Short mmCIF file of C-alpha atoms in Angstrom, two decimals:
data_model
loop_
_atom_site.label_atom_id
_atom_site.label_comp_id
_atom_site.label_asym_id
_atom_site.label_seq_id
_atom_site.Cartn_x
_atom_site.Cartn_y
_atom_site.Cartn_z
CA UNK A 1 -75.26 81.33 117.25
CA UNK A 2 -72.54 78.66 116.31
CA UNK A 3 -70.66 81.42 114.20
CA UNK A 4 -70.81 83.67 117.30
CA UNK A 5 -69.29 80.62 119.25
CA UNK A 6 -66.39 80.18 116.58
CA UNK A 7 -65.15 83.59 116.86
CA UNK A 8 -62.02 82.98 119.07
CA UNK A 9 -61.42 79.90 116.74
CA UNK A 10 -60.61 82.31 113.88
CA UNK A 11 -59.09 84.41 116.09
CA UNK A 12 -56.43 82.19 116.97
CA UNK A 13 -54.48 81.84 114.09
CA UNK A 14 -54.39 83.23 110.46
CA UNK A 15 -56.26 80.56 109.21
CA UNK A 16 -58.35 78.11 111.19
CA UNK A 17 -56.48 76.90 114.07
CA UNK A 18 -52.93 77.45 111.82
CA UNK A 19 -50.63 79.24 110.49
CA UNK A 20 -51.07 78.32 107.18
CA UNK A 21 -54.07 77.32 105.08
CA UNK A 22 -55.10 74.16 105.36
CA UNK A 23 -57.89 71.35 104.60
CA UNK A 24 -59.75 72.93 107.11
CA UNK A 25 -59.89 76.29 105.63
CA UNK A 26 -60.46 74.99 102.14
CA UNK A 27 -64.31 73.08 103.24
CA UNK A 28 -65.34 76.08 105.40
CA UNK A 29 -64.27 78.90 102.21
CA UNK A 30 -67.23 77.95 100.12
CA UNK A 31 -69.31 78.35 103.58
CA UNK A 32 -68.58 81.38 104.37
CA UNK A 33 -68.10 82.63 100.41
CA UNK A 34 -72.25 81.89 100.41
CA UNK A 35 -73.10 83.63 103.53
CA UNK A 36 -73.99 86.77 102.23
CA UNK A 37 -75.81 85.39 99.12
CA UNK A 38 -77.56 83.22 101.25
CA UNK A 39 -78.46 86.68 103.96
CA UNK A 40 -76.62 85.08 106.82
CA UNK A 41 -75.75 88.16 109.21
CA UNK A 42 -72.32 87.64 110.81
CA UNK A 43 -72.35 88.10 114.47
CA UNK A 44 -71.48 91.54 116.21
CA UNK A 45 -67.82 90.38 116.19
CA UNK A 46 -67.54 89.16 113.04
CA UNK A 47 -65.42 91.41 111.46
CA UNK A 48 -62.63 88.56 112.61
CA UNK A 49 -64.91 85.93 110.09
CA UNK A 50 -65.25 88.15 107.32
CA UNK A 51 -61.13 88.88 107.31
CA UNK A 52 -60.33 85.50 107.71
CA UNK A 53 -62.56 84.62 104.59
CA UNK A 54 -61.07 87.36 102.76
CA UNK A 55 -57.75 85.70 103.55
CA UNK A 56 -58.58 82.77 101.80
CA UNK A 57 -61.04 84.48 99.05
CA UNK A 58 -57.65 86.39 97.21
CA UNK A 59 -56.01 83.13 97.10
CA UNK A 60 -55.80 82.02 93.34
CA UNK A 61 -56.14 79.03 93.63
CA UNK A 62 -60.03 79.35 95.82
CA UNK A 63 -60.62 81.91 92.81
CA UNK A 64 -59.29 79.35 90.49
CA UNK A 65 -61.84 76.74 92.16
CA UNK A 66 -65.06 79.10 91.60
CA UNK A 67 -68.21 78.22 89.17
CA UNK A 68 -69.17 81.01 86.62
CA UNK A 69 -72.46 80.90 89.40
CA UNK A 70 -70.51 81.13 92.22
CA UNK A 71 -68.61 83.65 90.88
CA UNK A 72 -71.70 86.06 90.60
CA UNK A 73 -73.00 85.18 94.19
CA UNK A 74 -70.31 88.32 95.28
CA UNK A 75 -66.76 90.04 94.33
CA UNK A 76 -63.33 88.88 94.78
CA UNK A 77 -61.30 90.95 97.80
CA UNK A 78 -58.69 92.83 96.67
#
């Protein structure tokens, strides 16, 4: 329900609320990097959380930042 409600939040810029990546986008990337491993369905409209994740997922320095374990919990985007 609260992801549902955040939709037009990651709509409204490239990364949450800005332009460019931010603190902001650097606590919610582990969130949402767990949310499949963890069987958390994205809403209906999610597509716009799952590209703004993959946005910050390719960035080296997130991959850079990953455990062995959290490495395994799903792939890199390319």
């Amino acid at each position: 329900e609260l992801l549902t409600a955040s939709v037009p939040l990651f709509k409204a810029s490239k990364f949450f609320l800005n332009p460019e990546m931010s603190l902001a986008d650097c606590a919610m990337a582990p969130i949402i990097w767990r949310l499949e491993s963890l069987d958390v369905p994205l809403p209906k409209d999610g597509k716009v959380i799952e590209d703004y994740g993959n946005r910050i997922f390719r960035n080296p320095g997130f991959i850079r930042s990953l455990t062995d374990q959290e490495k395994k919990l799903r792939s890199v985007p390319v």
